[in-house]
Protein backbone atom coordinates (compact mmCIF):
# COMPACT_ATOMS: atom_id res chain seq x y z
CA UNK A 1 0.00 0.00 0.00
CA UNK A 2 2.24 2.80 -1.18
CA UNK A 3 -0.33 5.56 -0.48
CA UNK A 4 -0.58 4.63 3.15
CA UNK A 5 3.20 4.73 3.68
CA UNK A 6 3.52 8.39 4.77
CA UNK A 7 0.71 7.91 7.31
CA UNK A 8 2.28 4.70 8.60
CA UNK A 9 5.66 6.36 9.00
CA UNK A 10 4.10 9.33 10.73
CA UNK A 11 2.29 7.03 13.12
CA UNK A 12 5.52 5.23 13.95
CA UNK A 13 7.50 8.32 14.76
CA UNK A 14 4.85 10.92 15.53
CA UNK A 15 4.06 10.03 19.15
CA UNK A 16 0.59 9.46 20.56
CA UNK A 17 -2.39 11.46 19.31
CA UNK A 18 -4.20 11.13 22.61
CA UNK A 19 -3.59 12.64 26.02
CA UNK A 20 -3.12 10.89 29.34
CA UNK A 21 -6.55 11.98 30.53
CA UNK A 22 -7.36 12.65 33.39
CA UNK A 23 -3.75 13.26 34.39
CA UNK A 24 -3.25 15.59 31.46
CA UNK A 25 -6.25 17.77 30.67
CA UNK A 26 -6.39 20.12 27.73
CA UNK A 27 -6.96 23.79 28.51
CA UNK A 28 -10.59 24.64 27.76
CA UNK A 29 -11.26 27.03 24.91
CA UNK A 30 -12.12 30.53 26.02
CA UNK A 31 -15.74 30.37 24.93
CA UNK A 32 -16.38 26.68 25.43
CA UNK A 33 -19.69 25.78 26.98
CA UNK A 34 -18.39 23.71 29.85
CA UNK A 35 -21.11 23.91 32.50
CA UNK A 36 -23.47 26.33 34.18
CA UNK A 37 -23.35 27.44 37.77
CA UNK A 38 -26.00 29.20 39.84
CA UNK A 39 -25.37 32.16 42.07
CA UNK A 40 -27.47 31.80 45.22
CA UNK A 41 -26.98 35.43 46.18
CA UNK A 42 -28.55 36.74 43.00
CA UNK A 43 -31.28 34.19 42.24
CA UNK A 44 -34.78 35.26 43.30
CA UNK A 45 -36.40 31.92 42.46
CA UNK A 46 -38.48 33.55 39.74
CA UNK A 47 -38.76 30.26 37.83
CA UNK A 48 -37.94 31.55 34.35
CA UNK A 49 -35.04 29.15 33.89
CA UNK A 50 -37.16 26.23 35.14
CA UNK A 51 -39.81 26.95 32.51
CA UNK A 52 -37.41 27.55 29.65
CA UNK A 53 -34.84 24.78 30.11
CA UNK A 54 -35.34 22.38 27.18
CA UNK A 55 -33.78 19.48 29.05
CA UNK A 56 -35.79 19.88 32.26
CA UNK A 57 -32.55 20.08 34.15
CA UNK A 58 -33.77 22.60 36.71
CA UNK A 59 -36.61 22.31 39.18
CA UNK A 60 -37.67 24.42 42.11
CA UNK A 61 -39.66 24.30 45.28
CA UNK A 62 -40.89 27.71 46.34
CA UNK A 63 -42.02 26.55 49.76
CA UNK A 64 -38.71 25.09 50.70
CA UNK A 65 -36.93 27.93 48.90
CA UNK A 66 -34.90 25.45 46.86
CA UNK A 67 -33.64 25.36 43.32
CA UNK A 68 -32.45 21.93 42.20
CA UNK A 69 -30.11 21.48 39.27
CA UNK A 70 -29.45 18.11 37.61
CA UNK A 71 -26.13 18.53 35.77
CA UNK A 72 -26.38 15.13 34.08
CA UNK A 73 -29.46 16.29 32.18
CA UNK A 74 -28.06 19.68 31.22
CA UNK A 75 -26.98 20.00 27.59
CA UNK A 76 -25.28 23.36 28.26
CA UNK A 77 -27.45 25.07 25.67
CA UNK A 78 -26.96 28.42 27.41
CA UNK A 79 -30.67 29.31 27.26
CA UNK A 80 -30.94 29.79 31.02
CA UNK A 81 -27.79 31.95 31.07
CA UNK A 82 -29.32 34.21 28.42
CA UNK A 83 -32.76 34.59 29.95
CA UNK A 84 -32.18 34.77 33.71
CA UNK A 85 -33.45 38.24 34.60
CA UNK A 86 -31.09 38.49 37.58
CA UNK A 87 -28.01 37.24 35.71
CA UNK A 88 -27.70 34.60 38.39
CA UNK A 89 -26.46 31.84 36.09
CA UNK A 90 -22.89 31.82 34.88
CA UNK A 91 -21.33 29.87 32.09
CA UNK A 92 -18.07 28.20 33.04
CA UNK A 93 -15.62 27.30 30.30
CA UNK A 94 -14.26 24.24 32.06
CA UNK A 95 -15.93 20.91 31.36
CA UNK A 96 -17.33 18.93 34.24
CA UNK A 97 -15.18 15.93 35.21
CA UNK A 98 -16.71 12.53 34.54
CA UNK A 99 -18.78 11.18 37.42
CA UNK A 100 -19.88 7.76 38.66
CA UNK A 101 -23.10 8.89 40.30
CA UNK A 102 -25.36 11.54 38.76
CA UNK A 103 -24.84 14.69 40.76
CA UNK A 104 -27.77 16.75 42.04
CA UNK A 105 -27.10 20.30 43.16
CA UNK A 106 -29.50 21.95 45.56
CA UNK A 107 -29.34 25.71 45.95
CA UNK A 108 -30.93 27.92 48.57
CA UNK A 109 -31.46 31.16 46.70
CA UNK A 110 -31.02 34.29 48.77
CA UNK A 111 -31.67 36.75 45.97
CA UNK A 112 -35.04 37.79 47.32
CA UNK A 113 -33.70 38.35 50.80
CA UNK A 114 -30.69 40.25 49.55
CA UNK A 115 -32.97 42.22 47.25
CA UNK A 116 -35.06 43.14 50.25
CA UNK A 117 -32.00 43.89 52.31
CA UNK A 118 -30.68 46.10 49.53
CA UNK A 119 -33.96 47.96 49.43
CA UNK A 120 -34.00 48.32 53.19
CA UNK A 121 -30.47 49.63 53.16
CA UNK A 122 -31.45 52.04 50.44
CA UNK A 123 -34.50 53.07 52.43
CA UNK A 124 -32.50 53.77 55.55
CA UNK A 125 -29.94 55.69 53.56
CA UNK A 126 -32.43 57.83 51.74
CA UNK A 127 -33.43 60.09 54.61
CA UNK A 128 -29.78 60.47 55.44
CA UNK A 129 -29.14 61.60 51.91
CA UNK A 130 -32.05 63.97 52.10
CA UNK A 131 -30.66 65.56 55.18
CA UNK B 1 -35.61 24.97 13.19
CA UNK B 2 -34.40 28.50 13.78
CA UNK B 3 -34.59 29.38 10.11
CA UNK B 4 -38.09 28.04 9.66
CA UNK B 5 -39.23 30.02 12.69
CA UNK B 6 -37.53 33.12 11.30
CA UNK B 7 -39.52 32.64 8.12
CA UNK B 8 -42.77 33.01 10.08
CA UNK B 9 -42.21 36.75 10.64
CA UNK B 10 -40.18 36.78 8.26
CA UNK B 11 -36.90 38.01 9.76
CA UNK B 12 -34.04 38.94 7.44
CA UNK B 13 -30.75 38.06 9.11
CA UNK B 14 -27.52 40.04 8.49
CA UNK B 15 -25.13 38.69 5.81
CA UNK B 16 -22.48 37.79 8.36
CA UNK B 17 -24.96 35.49 10.08
CA UNK B 18 -25.65 33.70 6.82
CA UNK B 19 -21.96 33.11 6.26
CA UNK B 20 -21.35 31.99 9.83
CA UNK B 21 -24.24 29.54 9.63
CA UNK B 22 -22.88 28.19 6.37
CA UNK B 23 -19.39 27.77 7.81
CA UNK B 24 -20.68 25.89 10.83
CA UNK B 25 -23.00 23.75 8.74
CA UNK B 26 -20.12 22.75 6.48
CA UNK B 27 -17.86 22.15 9.47
CA UNK B 28 -20.51 19.78 10.81
CA UNK B 29 -20.66 18.07 7.44
CA UNK B 30 -16.89 17.65 7.45
CA UNK B 31 -16.80 16.03 10.85
CA UNK B 32 -19.90 13.93 10.14
CA UNK B 33 -18.49 12.58 6.88
CA UNK B 34 -15.09 11.95 8.46
CA UNK B 35 -16.86 10.00 11.17
CA UNK B 36 -18.74 8.05 8.53
CA UNK B 37 -15.63 7.31 6.48
CA UNK B 38 -14.07 5.96 9.66
CA UNK B 39 -17.12 3.83 10.35
CA UNK B 40 -17.07 2.49 6.82
CA UNK B 41 -13.49 1.33 7.32
CA UNK B 42 -14.59 -0.16 10.63
CA UNK B 43 -17.53 -1.99 8.98
CA UNK B 44 -15.21 -4.14 6.93
CA UNK B 45 -12.57 -4.46 9.58
CA UNK B 46 -10.04 -1.82 8.49
CA UNK B 47 -9.55 -0.67 12.08
CA UNK B 48 -6.39 1.38 11.65
CA UNK B 49 -8.03 3.47 8.91
CA UNK B 50 -11.02 3.99 11.18
CA UNK B 51 -8.88 5.60 13.83
CA UNK B 52 -6.93 7.66 11.30
CA UNK B 53 -10.16 9.31 10.13
CA UNK B 54 -11.34 9.90 13.66
CA UNK B 55 -8.03 11.49 14.54
CA UNK B 56 -8.50 14.04 11.78
CA UNK B 57 -12.11 14.55 12.80
CA UNK B 58 -10.98 15.54 16.26
CA UNK B 59 -9.31 18.64 14.82
CA UNK B 60 -12.56 19.74 13.18
CA UNK B 61 -14.37 19.18 16.48
CA UNK B 62 -11.78 21.36 18.19
CA UNK B 63 -12.50 24.12 15.68
CA UNK B 64 -16.21 23.81 16.39
CA UNK B 65 -15.59 23.93 20.10
CA UNK B 66 -13.35 26.95 19.75
CA UNK B 67 -15.80 28.91 17.61
CA UNK B 68 -19.21 27.80 18.88
CA UNK B 69 -18.45 26.47 22.35
CA UNK B 70 -19.69 22.93 21.71
CA UNK B 71 -18.34 19.99 19.77
CA UNK B 72 -21.36 18.36 18.13
CA UNK B 73 -24.65 19.98 19.19
CA UNK B 74 -23.53 23.53 18.72
CA UNK B 75 -26.75 25.35 19.78
CA UNK B 76 -25.29 28.45 18.21
CA UNK B 77 -28.27 29.63 16.17
CA UNK B 78 -30.83 31.85 17.80
CA UNK B 79 -33.84 33.45 16.19
CA UNK B 80 -32.47 36.52 14.47
CA UNK B 81 -28.83 35.51 14.35
CA UNK B 82 -26.10 33.53 16.02
CA UNK B 83 -24.68 33.46 19.53
CA UNK B 84 -21.00 33.44 18.75
CA UNK B 85 -18.75 35.19 16.29
CA UNK B 86 -15.51 34.10 14.63
CA UNK B 87 -12.76 36.53 15.63
CA UNK B 88 -9.89 37.32 13.22
CA UNK B 89 -7.49 35.15 15.27
CA UNK B 90 -9.93 32.26 15.25
CA UNK B 91 -10.40 32.71 11.52
CA UNK B 92 -6.68 32.31 11.02
CA UNK B 93 -6.57 29.16 13.16
CA UNK B 94 -9.58 27.80 11.24
CA UNK B 95 -7.94 28.38 7.86
CA UNK B 96 -4.65 26.78 8.93
CA UNK B 97 -6.33 23.77 10.52
CA UNK B 98 -8.72 23.27 7.61
CA UNK B 99 -5.82 23.26 5.17
CA UNK B 100 -4.04 20.59 7.20
CA UNK B 101 -7.24 18.58 7.58
CA UNK B 102 -7.82 18.77 3.85
CA UNK B 103 -4.33 17.52 3.05
CA UNK B 104 -4.53 14.67 5.53
CA UNK B 105 -8.02 13.56 4.56
CA UNK B 106 -7.12 13.70 0.90
CA UNK B 107 -4.28 11.23 1.40
CA UNK B 108 -6.45 8.89 3.46
CA UNK B 109 -9.34 9.09 1.00
CA UNK B 110 -6.91 8.16 -1.75
CA UNK B 111 -6.08 4.97 0.14
CA UNK B 112 -9.72 4.21 0.85
CA UNK B 113 -10.89 4.69 -2.72
CA UNK B 114 -8.01 2.87 -4.40
CA UNK B 115 -7.55 -0.07 -2.11
CA UNK B 116 -8.30 -3.47 -3.62
CA UNK B 117 -9.98 -4.87 -0.48
CA UNK B 118 -12.15 -1.79 -0.04
CA UNK B 119 -13.24 -1.94 -3.63
CA UNK B 120 -14.08 -5.62 -3.50
CA UNK B 121 -16.21 -5.07 -0.39
CA UNK B 122 -18.18 -2.13 -1.80
CA UNK B 123 -18.34 -2.16 -5.60
CA UNK B 124 -21.61 -3.66 -6.80
CA UNK B 125 -22.88 -4.13 -3.24
CA UNK B 126 -26.28 -2.71 -2.33
CA UNK B 127 -27.13 -1.30 -5.74
CA UNK B 128 -29.86 1.32 -5.83
CA UNK B 129 -30.82 2.49 -9.29
CA UNK B 130 -31.74 6.05 -10.10
CA UNK B 131 -35.43 5.20 -10.56
CA UNK B 132 -35.57 3.24 -7.29
CA UNK B 133 -33.86 6.05 -5.40
CA UNK B 134 -36.37 8.59 -6.69
CA UNK B 135 -39.33 6.29 -6.16
CA UNK B 136 -38.36 5.52 -2.56
CA UNK B 137 -37.83 9.21 -1.82
CA UNK B 138 -34.18 8.95 -0.82
CA UNK B 139 -32.17 12.01 0.17
CA UNK B 140 -28.62 13.26 0.42
CA UNK B 141 -25.58 11.17 -0.49
CA UNK B 142 -27.78 8.08 -0.92
CA UNK B 143 -29.68 9.86 -3.69
CA UNK B 144 -26.63 11.54 -5.22
CA UNK B 145 -24.78 8.21 -5.20
CA UNK B 146 -27.46 6.94 -7.57
CA UNK B 147 -26.93 9.68 -10.10
CA UNK B 148 -29.57 12.22 -9.09
CA UNK B 149 -28.45 15.83 -8.96
CA UNK B 150 -30.51 16.87 -5.97
CA UNK B 151 -29.34 18.85 -2.98
CA UNK B 152 -31.17 21.33 -0.75
CA UNK B 153 -28.14 23.61 -0.99
CA UNK B 154 -29.18 24.25 -4.57
CA UNK B 155 -32.08 26.28 -3.15
CA UNK B 156 -29.36 28.80 -2.24
CA UNK B 157 -30.33 29.26 1.38
CA UNK B 158 -27.85 31.01 3.72
CA UNK B 159 -24.70 31.90 1.81
CA UNK B 160 -24.76 28.99 -0.64
CA UNK B 161 -26.00 31.24 -3.44
CA UNK B 162 -22.80 33.27 -3.22
CA UNK B 163 -20.41 30.34 -2.98
CA UNK B 164 -19.02 28.23 -5.72
CA UNK B 165 -21.13 25.17 -5.11
CA UNK B 166 -21.99 22.21 -7.32
CA UNK B 167 -23.37 18.93 -5.91
CA UNK B 168 -21.22 15.80 -6.04
CA UNK B 169 -22.99 13.12 -8.08
CA UNK B 170 -21.93 9.52 -8.73
CA UNK B 171 -23.75 7.27 -11.18
CA UNK B 172 -23.15 3.69 -9.99
CA UNK B 173 -25.62 3.56 -7.08
CA UNK B 174 -23.61 1.00 -5.06
CA UNK B 175 -21.93 1.32 -1.66
CA UNK B 176 -18.72 2.44 -3.34
CA UNK B 177 -20.51 5.30 -5.13
CA UNK B 178 -22.05 6.48 -1.88
CA UNK B 179 -18.64 6.34 -0.22
CA UNK B 180 -17.17 8.36 -3.07
CA UNK B 181 -19.90 11.00 -2.76
CA UNK B 182 -19.20 11.40 0.94
CA UNK B 183 -15.45 11.42 0.45
CA UNK B 184 -15.64 14.11 -2.21
CA UNK B 185 -18.16 16.08 -0.18
CA UNK B 186 -15.77 16.08 2.78
CA UNK B 187 -13.15 17.83 0.69
CA UNK B 188 -15.76 20.07 -0.93
CA UNK B 189 -17.10 21.07 2.49
CA UNK B 190 -13.61 22.15 3.52
CA UNK B 191 -13.28 24.18 0.31
CA UNK B 192 -16.66 25.80 0.94
CA UNK B 193 -15.59 26.74 4.47
CA UNK B 194 -12.35 28.23 3.22
CA UNK B 195 -14.23 30.18 0.57
CA UNK B 196 -16.84 31.39 3.05
CA UNK B 197 -14.15 32.35 5.56
CA UNK B 198 -12.37 34.34 2.87
CA UNK B 199 -15.59 36.12 1.87
CA UNK B 200 -16.92 36.54 5.43
CA UNK B 201 -18.53 39.99 5.48
CA UNK B 202 -18.37 42.29 8.51
CA UNK B 203 -21.45 43.28 10.41
CA UNK B 204 -23.93 42.37 13.08
CA UNK B 205 -24.27 38.79 14.30
CA UNK B 206 -27.88 39.09 15.42
CA UNK B 207 -30.92 41.26 14.98
CA UNK B 208 -33.47 41.75 17.70
CA UNK B 209 -36.72 39.98 17.01
CA UNK B 210 -39.74 41.27 18.88
CA UNK B 211 -42.93 39.55 19.86
CA UNK B 212 -44.20 36.01 19.46
CA UNK B 213 -44.12 34.07 16.19
CA UNK B 214 -47.06 35.39 14.12
CA UNK B 215 -49.91 33.19 12.90
CA UNK B 216 -48.30 31.96 9.73
CA UNK B 217 -46.90 28.83 8.10
CA UNK B 218 -43.43 28.18 6.74
CA UNK B 219 -41.31 25.36 5.37
CA UNK B 220 -37.54 25.14 5.20
CA UNK B 221 -35.26 22.69 3.45
CA UNK B 222 -31.67 22.42 4.53
CA UNK B 223 -29.00 19.93 3.59
CA UNK B 224 -27.78 18.06 6.64
CA UNK B 225 -24.76 15.71 6.29
CA UNK B 226 -27.08 12.72 5.81
CA UNK B 227 -29.44 14.42 3.39
CA UNK B 228 -32.27 16.83 3.19
CA UNK B 229 -33.75 17.98 6.45
CA UNK B 230 -37.27 19.30 6.12
CA UNK B 231 -39.01 21.54 8.63
CA UNK B 232 -42.58 22.75 8.71
CA UNK B 233 -43.72 25.25 11.31
CA UNK B 234 -47.06 26.81 12.06
CA UNK B 235 -47.37 29.70 14.45
CA UNK B 236 -50.55 30.99 16.07
CA UNK B 237 -49.42 34.28 17.52
CA UNK B 238 -48.61 32.81 20.93
CA UNK B 239 -45.24 32.07 22.42
CA UNK B 240 -45.45 28.38 21.42
CA UNK B 241 -45.70 27.08 17.87
CA UNK B 242 -48.92 25.29 17.02
CA UNK B 243 -47.16 22.63 15.01
CA UNK B 244 -43.62 21.71 14.12
CA UNK B 245 -42.93 18.84 11.78
CA UNK B 246 -39.46 17.52 11.09
CA UNK B 247 -38.52 15.04 8.39
CA UNK B 248 -35.07 13.67 8.92
CA UNK B 249 -32.91 12.21 6.14
CA UNK B 250 -32.51 8.76 7.69
CA UNK B 251 -36.27 8.41 7.80
CA UNK B 252 -36.31 9.08 4.06
CA UNK B 253 -33.39 6.78 3.33
CA UNK B 254 -34.44 3.78 5.37
CA UNK B 255 -36.85 2.28 2.76
CA UNK B 256 -33.98 2.04 0.27
CA UNK B 257 -32.59 -0.83 2.34
CA UNK B 258 -35.56 -2.91 1.22
CA UNK B 259 -34.15 -2.81 -2.27
CA UNK B 260 -30.47 -3.03 -1.39
CA UNK B 261 -30.48 -5.86 1.11
CA UNK B 262 -32.42 -8.74 -0.53
CA UNK B 263 -30.07 -11.27 -2.06
CA UNK B 264 -26.85 -9.82 -0.66
CA UNK B 265 -24.32 -11.82 1.31
CA UNK B 266 -24.66 -11.73 5.07
CA UNK B 267 -21.16 -10.28 5.48
CA UNK B 268 -22.13 -7.33 3.30
CA UNK B 269 -25.10 -6.33 5.44
CA UNK B 270 -23.13 -4.05 7.83
CA UNK B 271 -21.50 -2.18 4.94
CA UNK B 272 -24.77 -1.76 3.02
CA UNK B 273 -26.73 -0.62 6.08
CA UNK B 274 -23.95 1.78 6.92
CA UNK B 275 -23.84 3.12 3.39
CA UNK B 276 -27.03 5.12 4.00
CA UNK B 277 -25.40 6.55 7.16
CA UNK B 278 -28.31 5.59 9.41
CA UNK B 279 -29.06 7.67 12.46
CA UNK B 280 -31.41 5.51 14.47
CA UNK B 281 -32.66 8.29 16.72
CA UNK B 282 -33.72 10.19 13.59
CA UNK B 283 -36.05 7.37 12.57
CA UNK B 284 -38.15 7.68 15.70
CA UNK B 285 -40.86 9.93 14.22
S1 LIG C 1 -31.62 31.38 38.29
FE1 LIG C 1 -32.44 33.25 37.38
S2 LIG C 1 -34.11 32.54 36.06
FE2 LIG C 1 -33.62 30.85 37.43
S3 LIG C 1 -35.03 31.10 39.14
FE3 LIG C 1 -33.14 32.17 39.71
S4 LIG C 1 -33.46 34.28 39.06
FE4 LIG C 1 -35.02 33.05 38.03
S1 LIG D 1 -27.84 25.28 29.93
FE1 LIG D 1 -29.72 24.66 28.88
S2 LIG D 1 -30.00 22.52 29.49
FE2 LIG D 1 -28.54 23.41 30.93
S3 LIG D 1 -29.76 24.10 32.65
FE3 LIG D 1 -29.54 25.85 31.27
S4 LIG D 1 -31.33 25.79 29.95
FE4 LIG D 1 -31.17 23.78 30.94
XYZ file of C-alpha atoms in Angstrom, chain A residues 1 3-4 7 10-11 17 26 29 31-33 52 75-79 82 91 95, chain B residues 46 52 55 62 65-66 68-70 74-76 83-84 104 108 110-111 114-115 239:
42
model
C 0.000 0.000 0.000
C -0.328 5.564 -0.484
C -0.584 4.626 3.146
C 0.714 7.908 7.312
C 4.099 9.328 10.728
C 2.288 7.028 13.121
C -2.393 11.457 19.311
C -6.395 20.121 27.730
C -11.261 27.026 24.905
C -15.740 30.373 24.925
C -16.375 26.675 25.429
C -19.690 25.778 26.984
C -37.413 27.551 29.651
C -26.978 19.998 27.592
C -25.285 23.364 28.259
C -27.450 25.072 25.669
C -26.965 28.421 27.407
C -30.667 29.315 27.261
C -29.322 34.213 28.417
C -21.333 29.865 32.086
C -15.935 20.910 31.362
C -10.040 -1.821 8.490
C -6.932 7.660 11.296
C -8.032 11.494 14.543
C -11.783 21.356 18.194
C -15.592 23.934 20.105
C -13.348 26.948 19.748
C -19.215 27.797 18.877
C -18.448 26.470 22.345
C -19.688 22.929 21.711
C -23.532 23.532 18.718
C -26.751 25.346 19.779
C -25.288 28.449 18.205
C -24.683 33.462 19.529
C -20.996 33.443 18.751
C -4.530 14.667 5.532
C -6.452 8.893 3.461
C -6.910 8.159 -1.751
C -6.084 4.969 0.136
C -8.009 2.872 -4.402
C -7.549 -0.069 -2.108
C -45.239 32.066 22.415
